[in-house]
Amino acid sequence: MTTSAPRRPRQDAVDNRAGILSAATAAIAHDPQASINTIARSAGLSRRALYGHFADRNALLAEIIDAGAKRFNRIALDVTDANAQVALARLTSLLWQQAAHVQVAASIALDDAHLEATGKALAPLRHAVAAILQRGQNDGTLRTDVDVTTLARLVEEAARAAITRVDASLPEARSLAVRTTLSMAGLSWRETVALLEAHPDILGAPAADGAAPADTAPAAGDAATAGDAATGDTPAAGAKR
Amino acid sequence: MTTSAPRRPRQDAVDNRAGILSAATAAIAHDPQASINTIARSAGLSRRALYGHFADRNALLAEIIDAGAKRFNRIALDVTDANAQVALARLTSLLWQQAAHVQVAASIALDDAHLEATGKALAPLRHAVAAILQRGQNDGTLRTDVDVTTLARLVEEAARAAITRVDASLPEARSLAVRTTLSMAGLSWRETVALLEAHPDILGAPAADGAAPADTAPAAGDAATAGDAATGDTPAAGAKR
DNA sequence: AATAACTTGCACACTTATGTGCAAGTTATT
DNA sequence: AATAACTTGCACATAAGTGTGCAAGTTATT
């Protein structure tokens, strides 16, 4: 009696699961109180089916937070500029691409029930921010009239506001988010403008591998980056079954 | 048959009604989802009694918003500094004293159900802010890299974050809120520090009537102002009946 | 002291949302 | 083609919140 080898999940089920996560991200970004039913339906599934993929609401939220945090933390590792001002600007610019995820993370992070979990998940990003700010304070390139901890919170709030409370479809949206963060970090608006002019790559393409820093970056790479980000890929398309 | 003259409300009832408003402000500032029961109990009343004073949840919220908005709008009128930077700083400083009310207004304003009502109630304050920002842009004392409308939103968000997301008991809290707003308006952190040093009255007493602009303003006025504000006068004391 | 105003507690109806069990149908996989 | 996996719709139990009616008690006001 060989224990029957457990067949692996069906492909449509895998897709549906991913669809739920995606739909939930979009739905919660739009309304933190979105019901399970709303989420399931916007993923093209029945409420009942959703419970076949996630034990309960918390399990779903936990995974969303985790996914978002992983993106953020990976981004944070990518920012290696020695100049604190530049590092902060670039970090904001990259996070801006993850608007929907930032929105969701912010919503859930404000909820007492998930405060601890979100705190843990976002720790690497927060550490990275703190490190950048500390570095900037040490070399005098960032404000020193506020202690690092408080400054970190203010910068985080400013970034969140600029990323999530401004129409992301506006062409200046990204630049605006970056300038907002820098302002909060102590720079004057003229300094932020000058910095962005001196470092056009910050608002441009993410400077892939050894690619040439041409005028306009390869459309492919740019599109790919924007594809899985920004608006948060709402499926709306029906799920398979 | 003279129609019996309707006796006017009992004093304890008047007090209880005020107590509910006060408790609701505090409760909602702490948790926008606070239940009617929670509010009533924290006002020292039963849930049932609350419905004797307010038709429903909306009526209660509407009055809270109105009360807060009136405070804000009155404050806005008090700020008459010609210098836009100074005006913005003073406005923030005065609003900081209304932390609990700012918190509540922000919570309710984010709710779709009350978006319209809050928008109307807060219109005067928002107009005042827009006017200040416009003035600053015209004379070049505030940033001009962002249009007034967007700048107004960013400043509002920054102020809200600084006022409500920072421990108000910290001695630097007020100064921090002011500097945050100025930073968002385009000043460098050194400029904000300089401005506050040049205008110590902004963080001090509200410069009553024609009073002398002495070093430290009359303690009486200061205490009175802080009394009905900041922490949001949580009653906790039982209601009379 | 009489009266009207107010509060309380309880019962009740109603709504919204969560989570589960189950039978019947559909689809991917073998 | 057979089978296991998946989805659906329905019923059901549970929970929490809202808003109202009513009788009984308490308190301010006249």
Tab-separated table of C-alpha atoms in Angstrom, chain B:
chain	number	residue	atom	x	y	z
B	1	MET	CA	-56.145	76.155	26.205
B	2	THR	CA	-52.750	77.735	26.015
B	3	THR	CA	-50.368	75.290	24.436
B	4	SER	CA	-48.151	74.276	27.332
B	5	ALA	CA	-44.862	76.158	27.109
B	6	PRO	CA	-42.260	73.475	26.357
B	7	ARG	CA	-39.905	73.446	29.293
B	8	ARG	CA	-36.323	73.831	28.233
B	9	PRO	CA	-33.838	70.943	28.411
B	10	ARG	CA	-32.588	69.935	31.807
B	11	GLN	CA	-29.105	70.971	32.750
B	12	ASP	CA	-27.787	67.467	33.252
B	13	ALA	CA	-29.061	66.539	29.826
B	14	VAL	CA	-27.213	69.455	28.288
B	15	ASP	CA	-24.055	68.391	30.053
B	16	ASN	CA	-24.467	64.803	28.992
B	17	ARG	CA	-24.933	65.810	25.395
B	18	ALA	CA	-21.719	67.811	25.518
B	19	GLY	CA	-20.067	64.879	27.238
B	20	ILE	CA	-21.037	62.586	24.422
B	21	LEU	CA	-19.584	64.926	21.826
B	22	SER	CA	-16.390	65.207	23.789
B	23	ALA	CA	-16.120	61.471	24.397
B	24	ALA	CA	-16.909	60.716	20.786
B	25	THR	CA	-14.171	63.053	19.647
B	26	ALA	CA	-11.647	61.320	21.826
B	27	ALA	CA	-12.875	57.832	20.989
B	28	ILE	CA	-12.941	58.386	17.259
B	29	ALA	CA	-9.562	60.083	17.334
B	30	HIS	CA	-8.269	56.898	18.878
B	31	ASP	CA	-10.267	54.586	16.635
B	32	PRO	CA	-12.361	55.806	13.728
B	33	GLN	CA	-14.464	52.645	14.015
B	34	ALA	CA	-15.428	53.244	17.623
B	35	SER	CA	-18.907	51.860	18.247
B	36	ILE	CA	-21.836	53.828	19.595
B	37	ASN	CA	-21.688	51.684	22.677
B	38	THR	CA	-18.031	52.477	23.282
B	39	ILE	CA	-18.671	56.167	22.877
B	40	ALA	CA	-21.707	56.198	25.147
B	41	ARG	CA	-19.940	54.219	27.839
B	42	SER	CA	-16.852	56.414	27.744
B	43	ALA	CA	-19.207	59.352	28.230
B	44	GLY	CA	-20.637	57.608	31.265
B	45	LEU	CA	-23.977	56.916	29.627
B	46	SER	CA	-25.825	53.906	28.298
B	47	ARG	CA	-26.027	53.250	24.609
B	48	ARG	CA	-29.759	53.810	24.780
B	49	ALA	CA	-29.392	57.261	26.312
B	50	LEU	CA	-27.161	58.386	23.477
B	51	TYR	CA	-29.992	57.862	21.055
B	52	GLY	CA	-31.976	60.338	23.117
B	53	HIS	CA	-29.506	63.024	22.094
B	54	PHE	CA	-28.605	62.030	18.555
B	55	ALA	CA	-30.859	60.490	15.962
B	56	ASP	CA	-28.174	58.174	14.652
B	57	ARG	CA	-24.490	57.743	14.106
B	58	ASN	CA	-24.393	60.171	11.230
B	59	ALA	CA	-26.009	62.941	13.213
B	60	LEU	CA	-23.358	62.517	15.857
B	61	LEU	CA	-20.521	62.521	13.367
B	62	ALA	CA	-21.964	65.509	11.568
B	63	GLU	CA	-21.960	67.539	14.737
B	64	ILE	CA	-18.438	66.529	15.584
B	65	ILE	CA	-17.215	67.552	12.180
B	66	ASP	CA	-19.063	70.809	12.446
B	67	ALA	CA	-17.622	71.619	15.827
B	68	GLY	CA	-14.112	70.815	14.672
B	69	ALA	CA	-14.507	72.740	11.457
B	70	LYS	CA	-15.746	75.784	13.316
B	71	ARG	CA	-12.644	75.771	15.477
B	72	PHE	CA	-10.407	75.414	12.464
B	73	ASN	CA	-12.145	78.097	10.487
B	74	ARG	CA	-12.042	80.530	13.392
B	75	ILE	CA	-8.336	79.868	13.741
B	76	ALA	CA	-7.774	80.439	10.057
B	77	LEU	CA	-9.320	83.880	10.375
B	78	ASP	CA	-6.931	84.730	13.187
B	79	VAL	CA	-3.898	84.249	10.986
B	80	THR	CA	-3.280	87.535	9.246
B	81	ASP	CA	0.491	87.622	8.789
B	82	ALA	CA	1.490	89.203	5.513
B	83	ASN	CA	4.469	86.879	5.191
B	84	ALA	CA	3.238	83.571	3.769
B	85	GLN	CA	5.913	81.531	5.514
B	86	VAL	CA	5.019	83.048	8.851
B	87	ALA	CA	1.303	82.662	8.192
B	88	LEU	CA	1.665	78.993	7.365
B	89	ALA	CA	3.804	78.415	10.420
B	90	ARG	CA	1.388	80.164	12.718
B	91	LEU	CA	-1.612	78.372	11.274
B	92	THR	CA	0.034	75.016	11.883
B	93	SER	CA	1.037	75.999	15.381
B	94	LEU	CA	-2.519	76.971	16.251
B	95	LEU	CA	-4.030	73.897	14.673
B	96	TRP	CA	-1.608	71.753	16.603
B	97	GLN	CA	-3.479	72.701	19.740
B	98	GLN	CA	-6.520	71.028	18.276
B	99	ALA	CA	-4.803	67.693	17.810
B	100	ALA	CA	-7.783	65.558	18.753
B	101	HIS	CA	-10.082	67.503	16.491
B	102	VAL	CA	-7.629	67.338	13.631
B	103	GLN	CA	-7.384	63.607	14.128
B	104	VAL	CA	-11.149	63.163	14.043
B	105	ALA	CA	-11.637	65.429	11.070
B	106	ALA	CA	-8.975	63.542	9.183
B	107	SER	CA	-10.559	60.188	10.002
B	108	ILE	CA	-14.052	61.212	8.996
B	109	ALA	CA	-12.893	63.139	5.977
B	110	LEU	CA	-11.347	59.968	4.577
B	111	ASP	CA	-14.668	58.164	4.800
B	112	ASP	CA	-16.606	58.190	1.553
B	113	ALA	CA	-19.897	58.531	3.368
B	114	HIS	CA	-18.983	61.899	4.832
B	115	LEU	CA	-16.630	63.170	2.192
B	116	GLU	CA	-19.056	65.747	0.931
B	117	ALA	CA	-20.112	67.063	4.320
B	118	THR	CA	-16.578	67.352	5.594
B	119	GLY	CA	-15.493	69.036	2.417
B	120	LYS	CA	-18.075	71.727	2.854
B	121	ALA	CA	-17.375	72.232	6.524
B	122	LEU	CA	-13.647	72.526	6.008
B	123	ALA	CA	-13.886	74.754	2.962
B	124	PRO	CA	-13.021	78.018	4.744
B	125	LEU	CA	-9.873	76.538	6.248
B	126	ARG	CA	-8.827	75.089	2.930
B	127	HIS	CA	-9.440	78.373	1.203
B	128	ALA	CA	-7.329	80.128	3.772
B	129	VAL	CA	-4.506	77.684	3.247
B	130	ALA	CA	-4.754	78.005	-0.514
B	131	ALA	CA	-4.660	81.773	-0.219
B	132	ILE	CA	-1.546	81.674	1.914
B	133	LEU	CA	0.190	79.276	-0.439
B	134	GLN	CA	-0.791	81.303	-3.473
B	135	ARG	CA	0.560	84.422	-1.870
B	136	GLY	CA	3.808	82.682	-1.064
B	137	GLN	CA	4.157	81.424	-4.608
B	138	ASN	CA	3.519	84.881	-6.007
B	139	ASP	CA	6.204	86.574	-3.969
B	140	GLY	CA	8.589	83.661	-4.270
B	141	THR	CA	8.718	82.763	-0.594
B	142	LEU	CA	7.175	79.332	-1.148
B	143	ARG	CA	7.914	76.603	-3.660
B	144	THR	CA	6.671	77.091	-7.197
B	145	ASP	CA	7.548	73.678	-8.596
B	146	VAL	CA	4.114	72.377	-7.649
B	147	ASP	CA	0.745	73.888	-8.512
B	148	VAL	CA	-1.225	75.414	-5.635
B	149	THR	CA	-3.870	72.730	-5.540
B	150	THR	CA	-1.411	69.889	-5.236
B	151	LEU	CA	0.735	71.823	-2.826
B	152	ALA	CA	-2.301	72.417	-0.635
B	153	ARG	CA	-3.000	68.738	-0.483
B	154	LEU	CA	0.580	67.859	0.311
B	155	VAL	CA	0.797	70.462	3.030
B	156	GLU	CA	-2.481	69.283	4.499
B	157	GLU	CA	-1.303	65.710	4.562
B	158	ALA	CA	2.028	66.625	6.065
B	159	ALA	CA	0.387	68.691	8.752
B	160	ARG	CA	-2.053	65.937	9.542
B	161	ALA	CA	0.755	63.408	9.828
B	162	ALA	CA	2.884	65.650	12.012
B	163	ILE	CA	0.007	66.621	14.272
B	164	THR	CA	-1.605	63.258	14.696
B	165	ARG	CA	1.165	60.721	14.238
B	166	VAL	CA	3.638	62.231	16.649
B	167	ASP	CA	3.339	61.944	20.404
B	168	ALA	CA	1.762	65.282	21.335
B	169	SER	CA	3.209	65.081	24.843
B	170	LEU	CA	6.735	65.534	23.568
B	171	PRO	CA	8.012	69.047	24.205
B	172	GLU	CA	9.176	69.441	20.611
B	173	ALA	CA	5.905	68.150	19.179
B	174	ARG	CA	4.506	71.541	18.336
B	175	SER	CA	7.714	72.842	16.849
B	176	LEU	CA	8.030	69.634	14.895
B	177	ALA	CA	4.609	70.031	13.354
B	178	VAL	CA	5.405	73.554	12.257
B	179	ARG	CA	8.765	72.651	10.785
B	180	THR	CA	7.203	69.742	8.939
B	181	THR	CA	4.663	71.973	7.267
B	182	LEU	CA	7.270	74.495	6.266
B	183	SER	CA	9.462	71.771	4.864
B	184	MET	CA	6.615	70.593	2.711
B	185	ALA	CA	6.076	74.139	1.554
B	186	GLY	CA	9.591	74.202	0.198
B	187	LEU	CA	11.842	75.616	2.888
B	188	SER	CA	15.072	73.940	3.843
B	189	TRP	CA	15.324	72.778	7.427
B	190	ARG	CA	17.809	75.532	8.234
B	191	GLU	CA	15.392	78.114	6.926
B	192	THR	CA	12.616	76.722	9.117
B	193	VAL	CA	14.848	76.864	12.168
B	194	ALA	CA	15.843	80.421	11.365
B	195	LEU	CA	12.276	81.484	10.798
B	196	LEU	CA	11.152	80.080	14.117
B	197	GLU	CA	14.002	81.816	15.896
B	198	ALA	CA	13.062	85.089	14.262
B	199	HIS	CA	9.428	84.640	15.275
B	200	PRO	CA	9.375	83.097	18.733
B	201	ASP	CA	5.745	84.103	19.161
B	202	ILE	CA	4.665	81.448	16.689
B	203	LEU	CA	5.426	78.655	19.119
B	204	GLY	CA	4.574	80.753	22.134
B	205	ALA	CA	1.304	82.271	23.223
B	206	PRO	CA	-1.264	83.200	20.601
B	207	ALA	CA	-0.443	86.907	21.028
B	208	ALA	CA	-3.746	87.984	22.521
B	209	ASP	CA	-5.473	91.224	21.446
B	210	GLY	CA	-3.282	94.282	21.838
B	211	ALA	CA	-1.180	92.653	24.502
B	212	ALA	CA	2.509	93.410	24.705
B	213	PRO	CA	4.681	91.019	22.663
B	214	ALA	CA	6.733	90.270	25.735
B	215	ASP	CA	9.244	87.407	26.068
B	216	THR	CA	6.767	84.995	27.550
B	217	ALA	CA	3.116	85.780	27.102
B	218	PRO	CA	0.637	85.881	29.975
B	219	ALA	CA	0.386	82.410	31.468
B	220	ALA	CA	-3.360	82.787	31.809
B	221	GLY	CA	-4.056	83.070	28.138
B	222	ASP	CA	-1.753	80.231	27.317
B	223	ALA	CA	-3.288	77.872	29.832
B	224	ALA	CA	-6.801	78.739	28.742
B	225	THR	CA	-6.001	78.063	25.142
B	226	ALA	CA	-4.348	74.763	25.876
B	227	GLY	CA	-7.162	73.814	28.214
B	228	ASP	CA	-9.923	73.198	25.723
B	229	ALA	CA	-7.611	71.802	23.154
B	230	ALA	CA	-4.719	69.431	22.706
B	231	THR	CA	-5.515	66.145	24.407
B	232	GLY	CA	-9.196	66.702	23.718
B	233	ASP	CA	-10.619	66.928	27.207
B	234	THR	CA	-11.565	63.311	27.801
B	235	PRO	CA	-14.201	63.350	30.507
B	236	ALA	CA	-14.145	59.764	31.816
B	237	ALA	CA	-15.974	61.237	34.791
B	238	GLY	CA	-19.478	59.817	35.134
B	239	ALA	CA	-22.460	61.704	33.778
B	240	LYS	CA	-25.161	63.044	35.993
B	241	ARG	CA	-28.667	61.810	35.928
